[in-house]
Amino acid sequence: MARFYKRLPFYLFTLLPLCLFSCQEGREAGDLWGQWRQSGTDNRYISFSGSVTLFRDGQGTFVYGKFQHTGDSLFIQCSSIDCLASDTTFVEDAFGLKPFTDIRLKIENLDGDDLILSQGSKTWSYYKY
């Protein structure tokens, strides 16, 4: 029982948002739908559901945004619920995605288990989690 309570924050910050997103109407996320873990890290995740995206880390920090997937382009507009500068820093520094309110990425590869995004000369690789 103590093990359950020790892992309760993990369940609240991973499963609850995923459940909330999965209940959203529409399947606009298409092949992006689900949770993706950044390759080479143990604590950076991006989730897509409906038209909502969630950036989160293993420490419970998270930021929401709206996204649009058009062809090989991905447009993300993040929003800070509490208007905290740390939310902008979290997305721009931890994930390397800029600018916070108008992220434009190219989808280099998207198949069932792999997602490769690029912006200029930067490339990020994710796998389905």
Coordinates of N, CA and C in Angstrom, one line a residue, residues 52-108:
V52 N -5.1 19.2 -28.7 CA -4.4 19.7 -27.5 C -3.1 18.9 -27.3
T53 N -2.0 19.6 -27.0 CA -0.7 19.0 -26.7 C -0.3 19.3 -25.3
L54 N 0.5 18.4 -24.7 CA 0.9 18.5 -23.3 C 2.4 18.3 -23.3
F55 N 3.2 19.2 -22.8 CA 4.6 19.0 -22.6 C 4.8 18.8 -21.1
R56 N 5.5 17.7 -20.8 CA 5.8 17.4 -19.3 C 7.1 16.8 -19.1
D57 N 7.5 16.8 -17.9 CA 8.8 16.2 -17.5 C 8.5 15.2 -16.3
G58 N 9.5 14.5 -15.9 CA 9.3 13.5 -14.8 C 9.1 14.1 -13.4
Q59 N 9.4 15.4 -13.3 CA 9.2 16.1 -12.0 C 7.8 16.7 -11.8
G60 N 6.9 16.5 -12.8 CA 5.6 17.0 -12.6 C 5.3 18.4 -13.2
T61 N 6.3 18.9 -13.9 CA 6.1 20.2 -14.6 C 5.4 19.9 -15.9
F62 N 4.4 20.7 -16.3 CA 3.7 20.5 -17.5 C 3.2 21.8 -18.1
V63 N 3.0 21.9 -19.4 CA 2.5 23.1 -20.1 C 1.6 22.5 -21.2
Y64 N 0.5 23.2 -21.3 CA -0.5 22.8 -22.4 C -0.4 23.7 -23.6
G65 N -0.8 23.2 -24.7 CA -0.9 24.0 -25.9 C -1.9 23.5 -26.9
K66 N -2.2 24.2 -27.9 CA -3.0 23.7 -29.0 C -2.1 23.5 -30.2
F67 N -2.4 22.5 -31.0 CA -1.6 22.2 -32.1 C -2.4 21.9 -33.4
Q68 N -1.8 22.1 -34.5 CA -2.4 21.8 -35.8 C -1.4 21.1 -36.6
H69 N -1.8 20.0 -37.2 CA -0.9 19.1 -38.0 C -1.4 19.3 -39.4
T70 N -0.6 19.9 -40.3 CA -1.0 20.1 -41.7 C 0.2 19.6 -42.6
G71 N -0.1 18.5 -43.3 CA 0.9 18.0 -44.2 C 2.1 17.5 -43.4
D72 N 3.3 18.0 -43.7 CA 4.5 17.7 -42.9 C 4.9 18.8 -41.9
S73 N 3.9 19.6 -41.6 CA 4.2 20.7 -40.6 C 3.3 20.6 -39.4
L74 N 3.9 21.0 -38.3 CA 3.3 20.9 -37.0 C 3.4 22.3 -36.4
F75 N 2.2 22.9 -36.1 CA 2.1 24.3 -35.5 C 1.6 24.1 -34.0
I76 N 2.4 24.7 -33.1 CA 2.0 24.6 -31.7 C 1.9 26.0 -31.1
Q77 N 0.8 26.2 -30.4 CA 0.7 27.5 -29.6 C 0.5 27.1 -28.2
C78 N 1.6 27.3 -27.4 CA 1.5 27.0 -25.9 C 0.8 28.1 -25.2
S79 N 0.3 27.8 -24.1 CA -0.3 28.8 -23.2 C 0.0 28.5 -21.8
S80 N 0.2 29.5 -21.0 CA 0.6 29.4 -19.6 C -0.7 29.7 -18.8
I81 N -1.2 28.8 -18.1 CA -2.4 28.9 -17.3 C -2.2 30.0 -16.3
D82 N -1.1 30.0 -15.6 CA -0.8 30.9 -14.5 C 0.1 32.1 -15.0
C83 N 0.3 32.2 -16.3 CA 1.2 33.3 -16.8 C 2.5 33.3 -16.2
L84 N 3.1 32.2 -16.0 CA 4.5 32.1 -15.4 C 5.6 32.1 -16.4
A85 N 6.6 32.9 -16.1 CA 7.7 32.9 -17.0 C 8.4 31.5 -17.1
S86 N 8.3 30.8 -16.0 CA 8.9 29.4 -15.9 C 8.3 28.5 -16.9
D87 N 7.0 28.7 -17.3 CA 6.4 27.9 -18.3 C 7.1 28.1 -19.7
T88 N 7.3 29.3 -20.0 CA 8.0 29.7 -21.3 C 9.4 29.1 -21.2
T89 N 10.1 29.2 -20.1 CA 11.5 28.7 -20.0 C 11.5 27.2 -20.1
F90 N 10.5 26.5 -19.6 CA 10.3 25.1 -19.6 C 10.3 24.6 -21.0
V91 N 9.4 25.2 -21.9 CA 9.3 24.7 -23.2 C 10.5 25.1 -24.1
E92 N 10.9 26.4 -23.9 CA 12.0 26.9 -24.8 C 13.4 26.3 -24.4
D93 N 13.6 26.1 -23.1 CA 15.0 25.6 -22.7 C 15.0 24.1 -22.6
A94 N 14.1 23.5 -21.9 CA 14.1 22.1 -21.6 C 13.9 21.3 -22.9
F95 N 12.9 21.8 -23.7 CA 12.5 21.1 -25.0 C 13.2 21.7 -26.2
G96 N 13.7 22.9 -26.0 CA 14.4 23.6 -27.1 C 13.5 24.1 -28.2
L97 N 12.2 24.2 -27.9 CA 11.2 24.7 -28.9 C 10.9 26.1 -28.7
K98 N 11.1 26.9 -29.8 CA 10.9 28.4 -29.7 C 10.1 28.8 -30.9
P99 N 9.4 30.0 -30.9 CA 9.0 30.7 -29.7 C 7.8 30.1 -29.0
F100 N 7.6 30.3 -27.8 CA 6.6 29.6 -26.9 C 5.2 29.7 -27.5
T101 N 4.8 30.9 -28.1 CA 3.4 31.0 -28.5 C 3.3 30.7 -30.0
D102 N 4.3 30.4 -30.7 CA 4.2 30.1 -32.1 C 5.3 29.2 -32.6
I103 N 5.2 27.9 -32.2 CA 6.2 26.9 -32.5 C 5.9 26.3 -33.9
R104 N 6.8 26.3 -34.8 CA 6.6 25.8 -36.1 C 7.7 24.7 -36.3
L105 N 7.2 23.5 -36.6 CA 8.1 22.4 -36.7 C 7.8 21.6 -38.0
K106 N 8.8 21.0 -38.6 CA 8.7 20.1 -39.7 C 8.7 18.7 -39.2
I107 N 7.8 17.9 -39.7 CA 7.7 16.5 -39.3 C 8.6 15.7 -40.3
E108 N 9.8 15.3 -39.9 CA 10.7 14.6 -40.8 C 10.2 13.1 -41.0

